[in-house]
XYZ file of C-alpha atoms in Angstrom:
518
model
C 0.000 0.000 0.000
C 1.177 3.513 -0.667
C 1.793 5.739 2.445
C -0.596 8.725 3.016
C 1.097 12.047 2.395
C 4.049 11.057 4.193
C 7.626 10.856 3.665
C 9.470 7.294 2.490
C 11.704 7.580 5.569
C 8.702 9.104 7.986
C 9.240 6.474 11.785
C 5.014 7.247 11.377
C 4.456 4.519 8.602
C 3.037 1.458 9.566
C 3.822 2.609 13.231
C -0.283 2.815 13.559
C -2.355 0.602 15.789
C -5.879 -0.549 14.085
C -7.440 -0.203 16.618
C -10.578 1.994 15.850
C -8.514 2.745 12.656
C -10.645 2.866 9.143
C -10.355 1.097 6.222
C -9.985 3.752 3.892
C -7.813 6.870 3.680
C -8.519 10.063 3.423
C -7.880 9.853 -0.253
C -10.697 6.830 -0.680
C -7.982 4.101 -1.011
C -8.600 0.869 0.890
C -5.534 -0.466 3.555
C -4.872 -4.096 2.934
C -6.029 -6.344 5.766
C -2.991 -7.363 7.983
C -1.149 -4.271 7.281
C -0.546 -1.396 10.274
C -2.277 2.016 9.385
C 0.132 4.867 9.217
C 0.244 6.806 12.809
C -2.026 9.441 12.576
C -2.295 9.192 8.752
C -5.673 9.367 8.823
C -6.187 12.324 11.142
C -4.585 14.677 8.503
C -6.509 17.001 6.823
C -4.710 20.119 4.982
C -7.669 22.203 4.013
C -6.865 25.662 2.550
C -7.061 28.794 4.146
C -10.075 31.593 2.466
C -9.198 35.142 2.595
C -12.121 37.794 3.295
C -12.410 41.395 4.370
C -15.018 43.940 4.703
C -15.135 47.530 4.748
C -17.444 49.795 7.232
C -17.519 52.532 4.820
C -17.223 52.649 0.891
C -18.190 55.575 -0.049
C -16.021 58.622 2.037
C -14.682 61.949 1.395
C -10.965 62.260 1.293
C -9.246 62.578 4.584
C -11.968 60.380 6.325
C -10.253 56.823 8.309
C -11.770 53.582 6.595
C -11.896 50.913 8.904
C -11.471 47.159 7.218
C -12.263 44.163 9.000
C -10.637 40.713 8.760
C -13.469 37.272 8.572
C -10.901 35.125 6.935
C -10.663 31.819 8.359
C -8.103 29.154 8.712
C -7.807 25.395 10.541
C -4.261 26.148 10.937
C -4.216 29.458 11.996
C -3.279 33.037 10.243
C 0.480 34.756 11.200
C 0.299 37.489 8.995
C -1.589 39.825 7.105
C -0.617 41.496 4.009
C -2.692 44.461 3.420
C -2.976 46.564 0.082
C -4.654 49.683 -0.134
C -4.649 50.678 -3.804
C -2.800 53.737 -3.081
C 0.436 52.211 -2.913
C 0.246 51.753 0.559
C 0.842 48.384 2.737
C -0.088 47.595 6.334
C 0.078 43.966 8.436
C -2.167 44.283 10.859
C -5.132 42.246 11.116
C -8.390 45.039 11.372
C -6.314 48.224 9.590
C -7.422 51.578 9.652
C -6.493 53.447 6.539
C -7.230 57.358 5.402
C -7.160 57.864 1.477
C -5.811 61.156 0.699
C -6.720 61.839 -2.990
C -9.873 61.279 -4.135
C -10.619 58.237 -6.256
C -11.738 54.292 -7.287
C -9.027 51.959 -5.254
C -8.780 47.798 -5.677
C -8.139 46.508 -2.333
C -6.320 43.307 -1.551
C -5.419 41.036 1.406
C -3.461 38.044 1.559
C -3.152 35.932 4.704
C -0.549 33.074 5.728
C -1.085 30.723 7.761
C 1.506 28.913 10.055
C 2.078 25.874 7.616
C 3.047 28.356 4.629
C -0.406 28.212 3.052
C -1.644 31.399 1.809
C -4.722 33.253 -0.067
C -5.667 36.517 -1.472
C -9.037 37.795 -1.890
C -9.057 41.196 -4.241
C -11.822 43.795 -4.308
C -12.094 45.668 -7.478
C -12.848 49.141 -7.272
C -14.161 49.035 -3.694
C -13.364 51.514 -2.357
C -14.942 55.505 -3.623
C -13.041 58.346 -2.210
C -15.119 61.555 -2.786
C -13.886 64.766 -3.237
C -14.901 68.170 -2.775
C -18.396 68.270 -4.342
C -18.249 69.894 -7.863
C -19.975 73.426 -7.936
C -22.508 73.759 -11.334
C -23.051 76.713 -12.851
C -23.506 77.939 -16.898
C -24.227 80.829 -18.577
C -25.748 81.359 -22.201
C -25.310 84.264 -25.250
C -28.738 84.682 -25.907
C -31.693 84.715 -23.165
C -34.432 86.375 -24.904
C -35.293 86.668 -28.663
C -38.968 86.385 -30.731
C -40.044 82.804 -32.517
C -36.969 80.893 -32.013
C -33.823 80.977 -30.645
C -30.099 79.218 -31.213
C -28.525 78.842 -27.793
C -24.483 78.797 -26.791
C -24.754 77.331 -23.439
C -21.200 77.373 -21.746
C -20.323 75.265 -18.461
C -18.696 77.354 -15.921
C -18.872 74.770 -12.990
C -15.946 74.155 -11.076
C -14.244 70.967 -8.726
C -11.181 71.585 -7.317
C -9.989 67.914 -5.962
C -11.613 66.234 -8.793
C -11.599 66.249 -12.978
C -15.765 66.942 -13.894
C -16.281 64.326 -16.567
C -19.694 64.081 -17.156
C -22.769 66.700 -17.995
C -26.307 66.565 -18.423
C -28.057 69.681 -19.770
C -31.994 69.657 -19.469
C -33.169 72.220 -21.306
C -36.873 73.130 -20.364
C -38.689 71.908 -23.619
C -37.982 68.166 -23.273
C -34.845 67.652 -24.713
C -31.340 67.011 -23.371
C -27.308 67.152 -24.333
C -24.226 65.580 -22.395
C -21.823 67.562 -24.346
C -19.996 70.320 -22.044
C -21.217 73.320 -23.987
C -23.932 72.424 -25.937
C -25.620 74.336 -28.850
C -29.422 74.224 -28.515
C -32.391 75.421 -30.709
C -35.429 76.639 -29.244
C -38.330 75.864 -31.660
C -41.463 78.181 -30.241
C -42.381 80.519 -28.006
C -42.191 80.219 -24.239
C -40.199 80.617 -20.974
C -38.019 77.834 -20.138
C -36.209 76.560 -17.046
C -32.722 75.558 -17.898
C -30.774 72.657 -15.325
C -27.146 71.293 -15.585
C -26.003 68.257 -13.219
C -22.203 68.104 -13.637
C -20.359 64.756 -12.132
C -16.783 64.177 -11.352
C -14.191 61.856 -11.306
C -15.101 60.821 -7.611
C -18.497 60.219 -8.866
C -19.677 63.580 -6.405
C -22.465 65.638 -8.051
C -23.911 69.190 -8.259
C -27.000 70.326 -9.924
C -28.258 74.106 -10.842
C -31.527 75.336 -12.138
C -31.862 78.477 -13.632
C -35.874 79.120 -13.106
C -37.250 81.165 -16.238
C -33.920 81.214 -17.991
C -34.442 81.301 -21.225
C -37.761 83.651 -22.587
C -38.911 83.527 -26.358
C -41.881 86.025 -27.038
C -44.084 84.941 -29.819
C -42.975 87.060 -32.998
C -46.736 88.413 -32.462
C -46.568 91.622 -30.519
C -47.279 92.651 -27.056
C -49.774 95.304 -27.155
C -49.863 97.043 -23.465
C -50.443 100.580 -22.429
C -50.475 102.469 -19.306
C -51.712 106.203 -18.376
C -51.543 108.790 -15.615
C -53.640 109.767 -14.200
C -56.515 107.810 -14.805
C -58.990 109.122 -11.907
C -59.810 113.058 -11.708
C -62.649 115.763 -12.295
C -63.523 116.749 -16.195
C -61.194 118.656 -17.855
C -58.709 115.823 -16.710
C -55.515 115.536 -19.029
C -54.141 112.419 -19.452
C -50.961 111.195 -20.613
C -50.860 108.087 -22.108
C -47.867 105.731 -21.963
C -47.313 103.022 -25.071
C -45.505 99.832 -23.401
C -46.114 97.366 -26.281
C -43.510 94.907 -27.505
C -43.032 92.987 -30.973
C -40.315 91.176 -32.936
C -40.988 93.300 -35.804
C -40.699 97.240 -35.688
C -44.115 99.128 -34.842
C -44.803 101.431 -37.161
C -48.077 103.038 -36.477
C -49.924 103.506 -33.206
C -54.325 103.905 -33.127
C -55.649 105.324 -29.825
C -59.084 105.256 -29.361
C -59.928 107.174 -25.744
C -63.974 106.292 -25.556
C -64.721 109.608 -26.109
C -64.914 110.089 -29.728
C -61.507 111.099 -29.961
C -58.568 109.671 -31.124
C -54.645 109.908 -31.720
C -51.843 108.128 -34.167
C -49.249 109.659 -31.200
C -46.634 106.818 -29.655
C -47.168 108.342 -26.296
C -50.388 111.154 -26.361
C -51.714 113.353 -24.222
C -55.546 113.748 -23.931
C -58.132 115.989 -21.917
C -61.516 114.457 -20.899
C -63.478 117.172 -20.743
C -66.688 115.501 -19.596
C -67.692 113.236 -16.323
C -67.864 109.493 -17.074
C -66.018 106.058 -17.563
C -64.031 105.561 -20.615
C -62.884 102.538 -22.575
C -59.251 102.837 -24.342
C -58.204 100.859 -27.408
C -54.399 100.924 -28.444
C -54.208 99.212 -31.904
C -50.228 99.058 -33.270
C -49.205 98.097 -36.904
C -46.006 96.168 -37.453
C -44.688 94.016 -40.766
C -46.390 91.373 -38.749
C -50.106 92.791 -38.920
C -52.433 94.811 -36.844
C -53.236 93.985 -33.368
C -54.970 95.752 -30.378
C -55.835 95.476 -26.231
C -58.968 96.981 -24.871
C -58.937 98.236 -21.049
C -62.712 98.880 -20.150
C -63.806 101.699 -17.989
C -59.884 102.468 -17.637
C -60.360 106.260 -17.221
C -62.747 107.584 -14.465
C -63.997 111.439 -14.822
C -65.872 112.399 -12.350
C -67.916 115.781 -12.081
C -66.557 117.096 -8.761
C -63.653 115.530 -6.418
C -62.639 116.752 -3.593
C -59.810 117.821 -2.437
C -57.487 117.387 0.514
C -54.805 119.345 2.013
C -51.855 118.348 4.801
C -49.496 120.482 6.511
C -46.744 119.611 9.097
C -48.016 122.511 11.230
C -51.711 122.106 10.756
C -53.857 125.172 9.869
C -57.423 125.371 9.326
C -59.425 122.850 7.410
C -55.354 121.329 6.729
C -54.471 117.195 8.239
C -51.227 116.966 10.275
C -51.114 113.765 9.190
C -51.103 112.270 4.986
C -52.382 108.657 6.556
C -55.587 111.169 8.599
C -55.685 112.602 4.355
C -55.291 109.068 2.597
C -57.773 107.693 5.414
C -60.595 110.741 4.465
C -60.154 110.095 0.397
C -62.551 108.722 -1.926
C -61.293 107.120 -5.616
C -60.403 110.587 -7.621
C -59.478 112.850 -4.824
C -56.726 114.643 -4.113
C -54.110 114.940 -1.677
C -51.954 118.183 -1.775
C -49.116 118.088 1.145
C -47.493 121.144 2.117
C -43.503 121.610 2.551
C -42.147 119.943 5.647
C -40.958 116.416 7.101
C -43.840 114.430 7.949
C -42.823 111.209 10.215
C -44.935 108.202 9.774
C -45.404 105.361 7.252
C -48.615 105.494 5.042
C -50.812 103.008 3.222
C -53.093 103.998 0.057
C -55.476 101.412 1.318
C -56.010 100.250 -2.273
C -57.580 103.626 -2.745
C -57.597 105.543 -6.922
C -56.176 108.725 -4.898
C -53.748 111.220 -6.367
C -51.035 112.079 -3.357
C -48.708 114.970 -4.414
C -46.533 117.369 -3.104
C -47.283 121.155 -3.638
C -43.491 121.809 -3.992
C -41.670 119.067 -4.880
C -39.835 116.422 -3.603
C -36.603 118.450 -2.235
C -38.680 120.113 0.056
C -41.746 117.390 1.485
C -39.970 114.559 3.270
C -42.008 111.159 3.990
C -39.602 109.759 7.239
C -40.263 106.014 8.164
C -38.210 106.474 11.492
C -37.261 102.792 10.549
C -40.209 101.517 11.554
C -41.838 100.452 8.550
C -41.997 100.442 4.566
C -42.264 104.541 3.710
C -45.356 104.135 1.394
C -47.398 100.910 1.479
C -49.536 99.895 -2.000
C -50.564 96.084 -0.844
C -54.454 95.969 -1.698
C -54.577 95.940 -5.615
C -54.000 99.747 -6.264
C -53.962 100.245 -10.028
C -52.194 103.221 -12.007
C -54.946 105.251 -10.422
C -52.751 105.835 -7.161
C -50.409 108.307 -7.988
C -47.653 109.406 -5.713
C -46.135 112.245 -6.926
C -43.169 114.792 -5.302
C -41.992 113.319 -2.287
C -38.498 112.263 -0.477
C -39.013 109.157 1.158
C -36.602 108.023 3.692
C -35.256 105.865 6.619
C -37.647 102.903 5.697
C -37.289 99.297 7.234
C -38.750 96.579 6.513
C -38.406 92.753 5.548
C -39.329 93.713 1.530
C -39.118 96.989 0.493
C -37.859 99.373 2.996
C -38.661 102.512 0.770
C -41.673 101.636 -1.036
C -43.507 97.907 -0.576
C -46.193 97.340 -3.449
C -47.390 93.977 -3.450
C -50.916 91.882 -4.395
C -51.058 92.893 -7.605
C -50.703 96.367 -6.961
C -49.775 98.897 -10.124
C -49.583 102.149 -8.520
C -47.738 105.028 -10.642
C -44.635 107.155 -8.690
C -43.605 109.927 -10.640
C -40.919 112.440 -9.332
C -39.739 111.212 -5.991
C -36.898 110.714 -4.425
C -36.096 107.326 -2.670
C -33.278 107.264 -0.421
C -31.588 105.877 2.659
C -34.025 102.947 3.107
C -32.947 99.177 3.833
C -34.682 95.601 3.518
C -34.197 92.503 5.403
C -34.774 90.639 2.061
C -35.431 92.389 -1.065
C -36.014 95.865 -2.271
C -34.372 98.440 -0.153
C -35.706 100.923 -2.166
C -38.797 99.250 -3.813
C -40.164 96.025 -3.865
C -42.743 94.790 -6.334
C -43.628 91.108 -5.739
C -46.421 88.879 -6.010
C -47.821 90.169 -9.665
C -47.411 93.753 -9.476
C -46.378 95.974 -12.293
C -45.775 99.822 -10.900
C -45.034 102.380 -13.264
C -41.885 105.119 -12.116
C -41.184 107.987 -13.779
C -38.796 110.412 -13.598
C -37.747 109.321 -10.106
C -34.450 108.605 -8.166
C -33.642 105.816 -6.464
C -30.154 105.863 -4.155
C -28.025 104.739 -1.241
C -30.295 101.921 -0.024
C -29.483 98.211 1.428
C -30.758 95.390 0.575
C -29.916 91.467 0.547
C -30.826 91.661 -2.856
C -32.091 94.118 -4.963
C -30.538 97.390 -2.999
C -32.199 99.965 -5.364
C -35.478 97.892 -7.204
C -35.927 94.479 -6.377
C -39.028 92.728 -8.922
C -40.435 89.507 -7.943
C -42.740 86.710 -8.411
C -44.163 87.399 -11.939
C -43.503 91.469 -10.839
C -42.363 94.091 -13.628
C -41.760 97.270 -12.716
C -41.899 100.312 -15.583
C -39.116 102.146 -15.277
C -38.655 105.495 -17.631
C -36.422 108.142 -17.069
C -35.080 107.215 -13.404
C -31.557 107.227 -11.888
C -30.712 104.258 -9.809
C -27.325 104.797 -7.996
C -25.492 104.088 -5.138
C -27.004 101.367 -3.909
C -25.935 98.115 -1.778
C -26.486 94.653 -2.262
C -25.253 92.263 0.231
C -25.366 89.483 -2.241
C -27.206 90.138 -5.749
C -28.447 92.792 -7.529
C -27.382 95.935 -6.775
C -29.222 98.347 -8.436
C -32.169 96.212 -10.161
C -33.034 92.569 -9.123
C -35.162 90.441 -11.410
C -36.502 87.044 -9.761
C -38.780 84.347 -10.979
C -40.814 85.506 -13.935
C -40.474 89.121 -13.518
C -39.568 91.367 -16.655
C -38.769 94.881 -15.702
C -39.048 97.332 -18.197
C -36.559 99.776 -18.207
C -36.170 102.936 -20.632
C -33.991 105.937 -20.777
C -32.424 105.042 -17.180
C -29.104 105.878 -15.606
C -27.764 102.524 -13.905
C -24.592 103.408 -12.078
C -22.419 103.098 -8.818
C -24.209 100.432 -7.244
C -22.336 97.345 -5.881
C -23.285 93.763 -4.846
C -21.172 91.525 -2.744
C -21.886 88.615 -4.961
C -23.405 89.464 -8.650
C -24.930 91.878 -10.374
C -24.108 95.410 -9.316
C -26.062 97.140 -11.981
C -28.888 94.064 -12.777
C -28.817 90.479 -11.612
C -31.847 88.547 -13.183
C -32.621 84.860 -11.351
C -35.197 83.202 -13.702
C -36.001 86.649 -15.107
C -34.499 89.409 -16.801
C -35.277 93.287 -17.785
């Protein structure tokens, strides 16, 4: 019989007792009968050793300890462990710690050894992800805004510092999609689009951005709006009349129609109503691309009498002390005249088709908040039939527009005033329209406010403020916008304006738009 795994000159063969001993070997093969067993041949058993590890953490930032745990197992028992990392570092102990430095994919390998020489390796590809600094997104395009459609240049300006970005996904509001870096794209109709860009790197760390109203494209069509001052006053009321309309293709010729039986072919007319009623308007406009029109009904409102009201800081007979006593007194038409002076307080029109004006201008009558509150209030749907006209209006606080807050759809016209020296918690330290409003400013000034965003004009929420003929300057943004801040929707219209000296900590001195843009 052959000997079971031992040496020809081992003392062990045939040095077995039979005793208990079995009549095969561990190999299958039968011992002949009369022959001594091997000592302790049958005992042996060299099984193999199996290498496995673990990980408590697979996915880390760089600089963060991994901790691997050991679960091999062995019948002979492990002496050493041979650790490597993938980074070109070893270790030989049996539960390592290890901290990868560089972000990264790393193979991970152990081998163990046991006592009798036997070894094995188990080898984990790609195990372990070491993340980097996040990648920040961000893009800018050529073109925002155009009529019918529109070719794109959108450029990637995102940045990772640890890591390479190598992958992009542009989603581009109207369904379709690009992974180049800076893609071309063609914007077949009409619309406002939200643009997003998800940028990956190496370390398989990601950043998105969405830029909310991005990208507008008016219908080639055109816009036909209007807007007048004032619209509310006794007969013999003049009114000037403001075009605002819009188009692809150059207007050529303008058709009032003021309800009255009168009419004008002027861009921007002036009327008199010399009789008491309510008047429809029709602006029709001509362009290469046809004739189109809007209708406001019963947009001017002539009344036969109104009365009016007069405030002086002093008092004086038949005079308020007070504009809010005035404002508070007023019926849709009247008039508020307010004397020189400073008049502390913050006032509200109440939602009220009032005409407040200053009998001297706005150098000399001074609306002082005493940073208590917005200046002026127009939050209850006030239409360009509130007129504030003349007046300084100062030391304003509030959360959104420390100067002058018009929200809920308000439209409220503000023609020569002065608005300085106000601050917001938020947005607008000198206006704020938000929440659907459209005000109308003329000729006004607008200076060394503080805001978050927005420090001179801040326009939100579907909000477009009418600007024509108004300085904005000097103003402070702790982050955006520092003169004119567009958000979400909101298209101010600005026209023969001065723009200058205002700063932002972040962007937009002159004009940041966020999903918007003037």
């Amino acid at each position: 019989m052959s000997d079971f795994r031992l040496n020809s000159t081992s003392p062990c063969i045939d040095a077995g007792t039979t005793i208990n001993a079995p009549t095969n070997d561990l190999s299958g093969k039968s011992r002949p009968s009369g022959d001594a067993p091997d000592m302790g041949a049958y005992e042996w058993n060299n099984r193999e050793p199996s290498a496995y590890f673990y990980a408590n953490n697979t996915k880390v930032y760089a600089g963060i300890a991994v901790e691997f745990i050991d679960r091999s197992y062995s019948y002979d028992g492990i002496h050493t462990w041979q650790w490597d990392f993938g980074d070109g570092t070893e270790d030989e102990s049996q539960h390592p710690i290890h901290t990868y430095e560089n972000p990264g994919i790393y193979t991970v390998k152990l081998t163990i050894y046991e006592t009798d020489g036997d070894s094995d390796s188990s080898i984990k590809y790609g195990y372990i992800n070491i993340k980097g600094e996040e990648p920040t997104a961000d893009f800018y395009a050529n073109s925002r805004t155009g009529f019918g459609s529109l070719d794109v240049q959108f450029t990637d300006r995102s940045v990772s510092p640890q890591s390479e970005i190598v992958k992009w996904l542009w989603e581009f509001g109207d369904g379709q999609t690009s992974i180049e870096r800076n893609p071309l794209h063609h914007y077949t109709d009409h619309g406002v689009y939200t643009v997003q860009l998800t940028v990956s790197n190496i370390a398989e760390a990601e950043h998105s951005i969405s830029k909310y109203h991005y990208i507008q494209i008016q219908d080639t069509q055109p816009k036909v709006t209007f807007s007048a001052y004032p619209r509310y006053g006794q007969k013999a009321l003049i009114v000037r009349f403001y075009n605002q309309s819009t188009s692809f293709y150059e207007i050529t010729d303008w058709h009032w129609d003021f309800g009255d039986g009168e009419t004008s072919s002027g861009a921007n007319p002036t009327h008199t109503y010399d009789h008491s009623g309510y008047y429809s308007v029709t602006l029709e406009v001509i362009s290469a691309g046809g004739t189109f029109e809007t209708y406001q009904n019963n947009y001017i409102r002539v009344f036969e009498s109104v009365e009016t009201f007069y405030v002086n800081a002093s008092g004086g007979q038949g005079k308020y002390t007070r504009i809010q006593s005035a404002i508070d007194a007023s019926n849709m038409g009247d008039t508020i005249i307010v004397e020189p002076g400073t008049y502390t307080e913050s006032i509200d029109f109440k939602g009220k088709g009032i005409t407040l004006k200053s009998s001297l201008g706005a150098e000399q009558t001074i609306i002082d908040a005493n940073h208590m509150d917005s200046v002026v209030k127009c939050i209850n749907g006030e239409d360009s039939g509130s007129v504030l006209r003349g007046f300084s209006l100062t030391n304003g606080s509030a959360v959104n527009g420390g100067g002058i807050n018009i929200s809920g759809a308000s439209s409220p016209t503000i023609i020569d005033c002065i608005v300085f020296n106000n601050q917001a918690q938020k947005e607008g330290g000198g206006i704020a329209a938000v929440y659907s409003s459209m005000p109308m400013m003329i000729d006004c000034e607008i200076k060394s406010n503080i805001a978050r965003n927005g420090a001179g004009i801040a326009c939100l929420n579907s909000s477009s403020a009418s600007l024509r003929n108004t300085t904005i300057i000097e103003n402070q943004a702790l982050k955006n916008g520092g003169g004119v801040y567009a958000y979400y929707a909101s298209f101010p219209d600005i026209n023969v304006c001065e723009i200058s000296d205002n700063t932002a900590q972040s962007r937009g001195g002159g004009i940041y738009g966020f999903g918007a843009a003037p």
